[in-house]
Coordinates of C-alpha atoms in Angstrom, one line a residue:
Chain A
M3 CA 65.0 91.8 58.6
D4 CA 64.4 90.3 62.1
D5 CA 60.6 90.7 61.8
I6 CA 60.2 88.7 58.5
R7 CA 57.8 85.9 58.9
A8 CA 57.0 84.8 55.3
L9 CA 58.9 84.7 52.0
V10 CA 57.0 84.8 48.7
F11 CA 58.8 83.8 45.5
D12 CA 58.6 84.8 41.9
V13 CA 58.8 81.4 40.1
F14 CA 59.6 81.7 36.4
G15 CA 63.3 82.5 36.2
T16 CA 63.7 82.8 40.0
V17 CA 63.0 79.3 41.2
V18 CA 62.7 77.3 37.9
D19 CA 64.6 77.4 34.6
W20 CA 61.7 78.0 32.1
R21 CA 64.0 78.3 29.0
S22 CA 65.6 74.9 29.2
G23 CA 62.3 73.2 30.3
V24 CA 60.2 74.7 27.5
A25 CA 63.0 74.0 24.9
R26 CA 63.2 70.3 26.1
D27 CA 59.5 69.8 25.2
V28 CA 59.7 71.8 22.0
R29 CA 62.6 69.6 20.8
R30 CA 60.5 66.5 21.6
L31 CA 57.2 67.7 20.2
L32 CA 58.3 70.0 17.3
P33 CA 61.3 68.3 15.7
G34 CA 63.3 70.5 13.3
V35 CA 62.3 73.7 15.2
D36 CA 65.1 75.8 16.9
A37 CA 63.9 74.9 20.4
E38 CA 65.6 77.7 22.4
A39 CA 64.6 80.3 19.9
F40 CA 61.0 79.0 20.1
A41 CA 61.1 79.2 23.9
D42 CA 62.4 82.8 23.8
A43 CA 59.8 83.8 21.2
W44 CA 57.0 82.2 23.2
R45 CA 58.2 83.8 26.5
G46 CA 58.5 87.1 24.6
R47 CA 54.7 87.2 24.2
Y48 CA 54.2 86.7 28.0
V49 CA 54.4 90.3 29.1
P50 CA 52.3 91.8 26.2
S51 CA 49.6 89.1 26.7
M52 CA 49.3 89.9 30.4
E53 CA 49.3 93.6 29.7
R54 CA 46.1 93.2 27.8
V55 CA 44.5 91.7 30.9
R56 CA 46.1 94.3 33.1
R57 CA 44.7 97.1 30.9
G58 CA 41.3 95.6 31.0
E59 CA 41.2 94.8 27.2
L60 CA 40.7 91.1 28.2
P61 CA 38.7 89.7 31.1
W62 CA 40.7 87.6 33.6
T63 CA 42.5 84.9 31.5
S64 CA 44.7 82.3 33.2
L65 CA 48.3 82.0 32.2
D66 CA 47.6 78.6 30.7
E67 CA 45.0 80.3 28.4
L68 CA 47.4 83.1 27.6
H69 CA 50.2 80.5 26.8
R70 CA 47.8 78.7 24.5
A71 CA 46.8 81.8 22.6
S72 CA 50.3 83.0 22.2
L73 CA 51.4 79.5 21.1
D74 CA 48.7 79.5 18.4
E75 CA 49.9 82.9 17.2
L76 CA 53.6 81.8 17.2
L77 CA 52.9 78.6 15.3
A78 CA 50.9 80.6 12.6
E79 CA 53.8 83.1 12.2
L80 CA 56.3 80.3 11.9
G81 CA 54.3 78.7 9.1
L82 CA 53.4 75.7 11.3
P83 CA 49.5 75.8 11.2
D84 CA 49.2 72.0 11.1
V85 CA 50.5 71.2 14.5
S86 CA 47.8 69.1 16.1
E87 CA 45.6 70.0 19.0
S88 CA 47.1 67.3 21.2
V89 CA 50.6 68.6 20.6
R90 CA 49.5 72.2 21.4
T91 CA 48.0 70.9 24.7
E92 CA 51.2 69.1 25.6
L93 CA 53.3 72.2 24.8
V94 CA 51.2 74.3 27.1
L95 CA 51.8 71.7 29.8
A96 CA 55.6 72.1 29.3
W97 CA 55.2 75.2 31.6
H98 CA 53.8 72.8 34.3
R99 CA 56.9 70.6 34.4
L100 CA 59.8 73.1 34.4
D101 CA 62.9 72.0 36.5
P102 CA 64.1 74.0 39.4
W103 CA 67.5 75.6 39.3
P104 CA 69.9 73.2 41.0
D105 CA 70.1 75.2 44.2
S106 CA 66.3 75.9 44.6
V107 CA 65.0 72.9 46.5
G108 CA 67.9 72.9 49.0
G109 CA 67.5 76.6 49.6
L110 CA 63.7 76.4 49.9
T111 CA 63.9 73.5 52.3
R112 CA 66.2 75.4 54.6
L113 CA 64.1 78.5 54.4
K114 CA 60.9 76.5 55.1
A115 CA 62.3 75.4 58.5
R116 CA 62.2 79.0 59.7
Y117 CA 59.7 80.9 57.6
V118 CA 56.4 80.4 55.8
I119 CA 57.4 80.0 52.1
A120 CA 54.9 80.4 49.2
S121 CA 55.0 81.0 45.5
L122 CA 53.8 84.4 44.3
S123 CA 53.6 83.9 40.6
N124 CA 51.6 84.9 37.6
G125 CA 51.2 81.2 36.9
N126 CA 47.8 79.8 37.6
V127 CA 47.3 77.6 40.7
A128 CA 47.1 74.3 38.7
L129 CA 50.3 75.1 36.9
L130 CA 52.1 75.9 40.2
V131 CA 50.8 72.8 41.9
D132 CA 51.9 70.6 39.0
M133 CA 55.3 72.3 38.9
A134 CA 55.8 71.9 42.7
K135 CA 55.0 68.2 42.5
H136 CA 57.3 67.8 39.4
G137 CA 60.2 69.6 41.0
R138 CA 59.5 68.8 44.7
L139 CA 59.3 72.5 45.6
P140 CA 58.3 72.4 49.3
W141 CA 55.9 75.3 49.4
D142 CA 53.8 75.8 52.5
T143 CA 51.1 77.0 50.1
V144 CA 50.8 78.1 46.5
L145 CA 49.9 81.8 46.0
S146 CA 49.1 82.9 42.5
A147 CA 47.9 86.0 40.6
E148 CA 44.8 83.9 39.8
L149 CA 43.6 84.2 43.4
F150 CA 43.4 88.0 43.1
G151 CA 42.3 88.3 39.5
H152 CA 45.3 90.6 38.8
Y153 CA 48.7 90.0 37.3
K154 CA 51.9 91.2 38.8
P155 CA 53.0 94.0 39.0
D156 CA 49.5 95.1 39.9
P157 CA 49.4 96.1 43.6
E158 CA 46.5 93.8 44.3
V159 CA 48.8 90.8 44.1
Y160 CA 51.3 91.9 46.7
D161 CA 48.5 93.3 49.0
G162 CA 46.6 90.1 48.6
A163 CA 49.5 87.9 49.5
A164 CA 50.1 89.7 52.8
R165 CA 46.4 89.7 53.6
L166 CA 46.0 85.9 53.0
L167 CA 49.1 85.2 55.0
G168 CA 47.7 87.4 57.8
L169 CA 50.7 89.6 58.0
P170 CA 51.5 93.3 57.6
P171 CA 53.5 93.8 54.4
E172 CA 56.7 94.6 56.1
R173 CA 56.8 91.1 57.6
V174 CA 56.7 89.6 54.0
L175 CA 59.9 89.3 51.9
M176 CA 59.4 89.1 48.1
V177 CA 62.2 87.1 46.4
A178 CA 62.7 87.6 42.7
A179 CA 65.3 87.7 39.9
H180 CA 63.6 90.7 38.3
T181 CA 64.0 94.2 39.7
S182 CA 60.7 95.3 38.3
D183 CA 58.8 92.7 40.4
L184 CA 60.8 93.8 43.5
A185 CA 60.1 97.5 42.9
A186 CA 56.4 96.8 42.7
A187 CA 56.5 94.7 45.9
R188 CA 58.4 97.5 47.7
A189 CA 55.9 100.1 46.6
R190 CA 53.3 98.0 48.6
G191 CA 55.5 97.8 51.7
L192 CA 57.0 94.4 51.3
R193 CA 60.7 93.7 52.0
T194 CA 62.7 92.5 48.9
A195 CA 65.5 90.1 48.1
Y196 CA 67.1 90.0 44.6
V197 CA 68.4 86.7 43.2
H198 CA 71.0 86.9 40.4
R199 CA 70.0 84.3 37.8
P200 CA 72.4 84.9 34.9
G201 CA 71.2 81.9 33.0
E202 CA 67.6 82.8 32.7
H203 CA 67.7 83.9 29.1
G204 CA 70.5 81.6 28.0
P205 CA 74.1 82.1 27.3
V206 CA 74.0 84.8 24.6
T207 CA 71.9 87.5 26.1
A208 CA 73.4 90.3 28.2
P209 CA 73.1 89.0 31.8
P210 CA 71.0 90.8 34.4
P211 CA 72.7 92.9 37.1
K212 CA 74.5 91.1 39.8
T213 CA 72.8 93.1 42.5
D214 CA 69.7 95.3 43.0
P215 CA 70.9 98.3 45.1
E216 CA 67.2 99.0 46.0
A217 CA 66.6 95.5 47.5
D218 CA 67.2 94.7 51.2
V219 CA 69.6 92.0 50.1
S220 CA 71.0 90.6 46.8
V221 CA 72.2 87.0 46.6
A222 CA 73.4 84.5 43.9
S223 CA 71.3 81.5 45.1
L224 CA 68.6 80.5 47.5
P225 CA 71.0 78.8 49.9
E226 CA 72.9 82.1 50.1
L227 CA 69.6 83.7 51.0
A228 CA 69.0 81.1 53.7
T229 CA 72.4 81.7 55.2
H230 CA 71.8 85.5 55.1
L231 CA 68.5 85.0 57.0
G232 CA 69.9 82.6 59.5
A233 CA 67.8 79.6 58.2
Chain B
M13 CA 37.6 56.1 41.1
D14 CA 40.3 55.6 38.5
D15 CA 40.0 59.1 37.2
I16 CA 40.5 60.9 40.5
R17 CA 43.4 63.3 40.3
A18 CA 43.1 65.4 43.4
L19 CA 41.9 64.9 46.9
V20 CA 40.5 67.9 49.0
F21 CA 40.1 67.5 52.7
D22 CA 37.9 69.0 55.3
V23 CA 40.3 69.8 58.2
F24 CA 38.6 70.4 61.6
G25 CA 37.6 67.0 62.8
T26 CA 38.7 65.2 59.7
V27 CA 42.4 65.8 59.7
V28 CA 43.0 67.5 63.1
D29 CA 41.5 67.0 66.6
W30 CA 40.1 70.5 67.4
R31 CA 38.6 69.5 70.7
S32 CA 41.8 68.3 72.4
G33 CA 43.8 71.1 70.9
V34 CA 41.5 73.9 72.0
A35 CA 41.0 72.4 75.4
R36 CA 44.8 72.2 75.9
D37 CA 45.2 75.9 75.4
V38 CA 42.1 76.8 77.4
R39 CA 43.6 74.8 80.3
R40 CA 46.8 76.7 80.1
L41 CA 45.2 80.2 79.5
L42 CA 42.0 80.0 81.6
P43 CA 42.8 78.0 84.7
G44 CA 39.7 76.8 86.6
V45 CA 37.6 76.7 83.5
D46 CA 36.2 73.3 82.3
A47 CA 38.4 73.1 79.2
E48 CA 36.6 70.5 77.2
A49 CA 33.2 72.1 77.9
F50 CA 34.6 75.4 76.9
A51 CA 36.0 74.0 73.6
D52 CA 32.6 72.4 72.9
A53 CA 30.7 75.7 73.6
W54 CA 33.1 77.7 71.5
R55 CA 32.8 75.2 68.6
G56 CA 29.1 75.2 69.0
R57 CA 29.0 78.9 67.9
Y58 CA 30.9 78.0 64.7
V59 CA 28.0 77.0 62.4
P60 CA 25.7 79.8 63.6
S61 CA 28.4 82.4 63.1
M62 CA 29.1 81.2 59.6
E63 CA 25.4 81.1 58.8
R64 CA 25.3 84.9 59.3
V65 CA 27.9 85.3 56.6
R66 CA 26.3 82.7 54.4
R67 CA 22.9 84.5 54.7
G68 CA 24.5 87.9 53.9
E69 CA 23.8 89.3 57.3
L70 CA 27.6 89.9 57.7
P71 CA 30.1 90.8 55.0
W72 CA 32.9 88.3 54.4
T73 CA 34.5 87.7 57.8
S74 CA 37.4 85.3 58.3
L75 CA 37.2 82.3 60.6
D76 CA 39.8 84.0 62.9
E77 CA 37.5 87.0 63.2
L78 CA 34.4 84.8 63.8
H79 CA 36.4 82.8 66.4
R80 CA 37.3 86.0 68.2
A81 CA 33.7 87.4 68.2
S82 CA 32.3 84.1 69.5
L83 CA 35.0 83.9 72.1
D84 CA 34.1 87.4 73.4
E85 CA 30.5 86.4 73.6
L86 CA 31.3 83.1 75.4
L87 CA 33.6 84.8 78.0
A88 CA 30.8 87.4 78.7
E89 CA 28.2 84.6 79.2
L90 CA 30.5 82.7 81.5
G91 CA 31.1 85.8 83.7
L92 CA 34.7 86.2 82.6
P93 CA 34.7 89.7 81.2
D94 CA 38.2 90.5 82.6
V95 CA 40.2 88.1 80.4
S96 CA 42.9 90.2 78.8
E97 CA 43.3 91.1 75.2
S98 CA 46.6 89.1 74.9
V99 CA 44.9 86.0 76.3
R100 CA 42.0 86.3 73.9
T101 CA 44.5 86.7 71.0
E102 CA 46.3 83.6 72.2
L103 CA 43.1 81.6 72.5
V104 CA 42.1 82.4 68.9
L105 CA 45.5 81.1 67.8
A106 CA 44.8 77.8 69.5
W107 CA 42.9 76.9 66.3
H108 CA 46.2 77.5 64.3
R109 CA 48.1 74.8 66.3
L110 CA 45.7 71.9 66.5
D111 CA 47.3 68.5 66.4
P112 CA 46.6 66.0 63.6
W113 CA 44.8 62.7 64.4
P114 CA 47.6 60.1 64.8
D115 CA 47.0 58.6 61.4
S116 CA 46.7 61.8 59.4
V117 CA 50.3 62.6 58.4
G118 CA 51.1 59.1 57.4
G119 CA 48.0 58.8 55.3
L120 CA 48.4 62.2 53.6
T121 CA 52.0 61.4 52.8
R122 CA 51.0 58.2 51.0
L123 CA 48.2 59.9 49.2
K124 CA 50.5 62.8 48.1
A125 CA 52.7 60.4 46.3
R126 CA 49.9 59.6 43.9
Y127 CA 47.5 62.5 44.0
V128 CA 47.3 66.3 44.5
I129 CA 46.3 66.8 48.1
A130 CA 44.9 70.1 49.4
S131 CA 42.9 71.3 52.3
L132 CA 39.4 72.6 51.6
S133 CA 38.4 74.1 54.9
N134 CA 36.4 77.0 56.3
G135 CA 39.6 78.0 58.1
N136 CA 41.4 81.1 56.7
V137 CA 44.6 80.7 54.7
A138 CA 46.9 81.9 57.5
L139 CA 45.2 79.5 60.0
L140 CA 45.7 76.6 57.6
V141 CA 49.3 77.5 56.8
D142 CA 50.2 77.7 60.5
M143 CA 48.4 74.5 61.2
A144 CA 50.2 72.7 58.4
K145 CA 53.6 73.8 59.7
H146 CA 52.6 72.9 63.3
G147 CA 51.4 69.5 62.4
R148 CA 53.6 68.8 59.3
L149 CA 50.6 68.3 57.1
P150 CA 52.1 67.8 53.7
W151 CA 49.6 69.7 51.5
D152 CA 50.4 70.4 47.9
T153 CA 48.5 73.6 48.5
V154 CA 46.1 75.2 50.9
L155 CA 42.6 75.8 49.6
S156 CA 40.2 77.8 51.9
A157 CA 36.7 79.2 51.9
E158 CA 38.5 82.5 52.2
L159 CA 39.7 82.3 48.5
F160 CA 36.1 82.1 47.3
G161 CA 34.5 84.5 49.8
H162 CA 32.0 81.8 50.7
Y163 CA 31.8 79.2 53.5
K164 CA 31.1 75.5 53.0
P165 CA 28.5 74.2 52.2
D166 CA 28.0 77.0 49.7
P167 CA 28.5 75.6 46.2
E168 CA 31.1 78.3 45.3
V169 CA 33.7 76.6 47.5
Y170 CA 33.5 73.1 45.8
D171 CA 33.2 74.7 42.3
G172 CA 36.1 77.0 43.1
A173 CA 38.4 74.2 44.3
A174 CA 37.9 72.2 41.1
R175 CA 38.4 75.3 39.0
L176 CA 41.7 76.3 40.7
L177 CA 42.9 72.7 40.4
G178 CA 42.1 72.8 36.7
L179 CA 40.0 69.7 37.0
P180 CA 36.4 68.7 36.2
P181 CA 34.6 68.1 39.5
E182 CA 34.4 64.3 38.9
R183 CA 38.2 64.1 39.1
V184 CA 38.2 65.7 42.6
L185 CA 37.5 63.6 45.7
M186 CA 36.2 65.4 48.8
V187 CA 37.3 63.8 52.0
A188 CA 35.4 64.6 55.2
A189 CA 34.1 63.2 58.5
H190 CA 30.8 65.1 58.1
T191 CA 28.1 63.8 55.8
S192 CA 26.7 67.3 55.2
D193 CA 30.0 68.5 53.7
L194 CA 30.1 65.4 51.5
A195 CA 26.5 65.8 50.4
A196 CA 27.2 69.4 49.3
A197 CA 30.3 68.4 47.4
R198 CA 28.4 65.6 45.7
A199 CA 25.7 68.1 44.6
R200 CA 28.5 70.0 42.7
G201 CA 29.8 66.8 41.0
L202 CA 32.7 65.9 43.2
R203 CA 33.4 62.3 44.3
T204 CA 33.2 61.8 48.1
A205 CA 35.0 59.8 50.8
Y206 CA 33.8 59.6 54.4
V207 CA 36.2 59.2 57.3
H208 CA 34.8 57.9 60.6
R209 CA 36.2 60.0 63.4
P210 CA 34.4 58.8 66.5
G211 CA 36.5 61.0 68.9
E212 CA 35.8 64.3 67.3
H213 CA 33.3 65.4 70.0
G214 CA 34.9 63.6 72.9
P215 CA 34.0 60.3 74.7
V216 CA 30.5 61.1 75.9
T217 CA 28.6 62.3 72.8
A218 CA 26.8 59.8 70.5
P219 CA 29.4 58.9 67.9
P220 CA 28.9 59.7 64.2
P221 CA 27.8 56.9 61.8
K222 CA 30.5 54.4 60.9
T223 CA 29.8 54.8 57.2
D224 CA 28.1 57.2 54.8
P225 CA 26.1 55.1 52.4
E226 CA 25.9 58.0 49.9
A227 CA 29.7 58.4 49.7
D228 CA 31.9 56.5 47.1
V229 CA 33.9 55.0 50.0
S230 CA 33.8 55.0 53.8
V231 CA 37.0 54.5 55.8
A232 CA 38.2 54.6 59.4
S233 CA 41.5 56.4 58.7
L234 CA 43.5 58.1 56.0
P235 CA 45.9 55.2 55.6
E236 CA 42.8 53.0 54.9
L237 CA 41.8 55.6 52.2
A238 CA 45.3 55.4 50.8
T239 CA 45.1 51.6 50.5
H240 CA 41.7 51.8 49.0
L241 CA 43.0 54.2 46.3
G242 CA 46.2 52.3 45.7
A243 CA 48.5 55.0 47.1

């Protein structure tokens, strides 16, 4: 791993805790709704909505727009058609102000001293910029699927990140809590680091594996990754 | 200006001192050459080389690649054809490690506390990321002509910046030391701030105007801009 120059990070679940953050705003804005179940159901529509873009059934649509469309569907299904426009707008912005996991900022700050660090998320640029300001994530720059007009795990996203950073893919380390993201990055020549985030889906779900045997390294936190990389 | 949410900055000349930085590396790498004259001659090829891309005579070509091509031309003209490949590569990287003007980091840090701050430069992303790490420029994100496949002052760059930031153009303030950049931003609906940088072209050249009467505000430094904007 001595040649690594830049680290690119999945964000939702890897760097920030989307479930608690979304549930917090649901509790505030939709009283009486099971906030965690709502967050899970909303997030459950994330992959299918992106798949429609990835398959070409929809033109490029930002994650904010996909979140809004799936929110409208979910509210209709739950028999809540009267939720106001302003509440819907605020709920979509919940994804802009998710809190980092407790170890994220400390780990990123150490890594930034030695490496270029950037997001590489399906979130749109404005979402990621707002989130970084909210959570004080010290990115050197924000990289987003939006810049490439493709969602992960399309190869254009991983190729595009290396190209914009001016590096061959083997000098870029993709960091994620999801083995599928890492597998797609590896297929494009990036190095990979797996982060075990057992709390991503809450306390009841079967936790993710502790390690990814295919990754170059598996860790339980970003400070552990920094230590592993000598940062 | 109460509605301004994001500030986007021209970089070469506005935030960093390209002439001193390039001359420093020319002195180190090309002994015996008049370093300031070389920096001026190299920079003098910048606009004409971009114009070839803007007119469609060249496909998209990054600023690093334009710098390399104009360096090769300049060395040939100066009768220095034997400069090695490694020295040429190092000289192109001089543009990645330019120092900020003395007031830049302090002003940007104050502005960042209240606004989204981003570069909006013709430099490529890798150049701008390296420069930010070198000079500790605290960008929320790096925006570059490279993301849009167009060089300033093409309208796609200003339109694209507002789009990626998720803002209508009138909520974005373009900050630059060059009236032509500000005029092009204004034509796309952005607000504009002029920064007087009398040292950009060295001590001998006729200095730029102290103010831009067409801009929303003219200042002599980034801290002065922060004070003007209440940051």
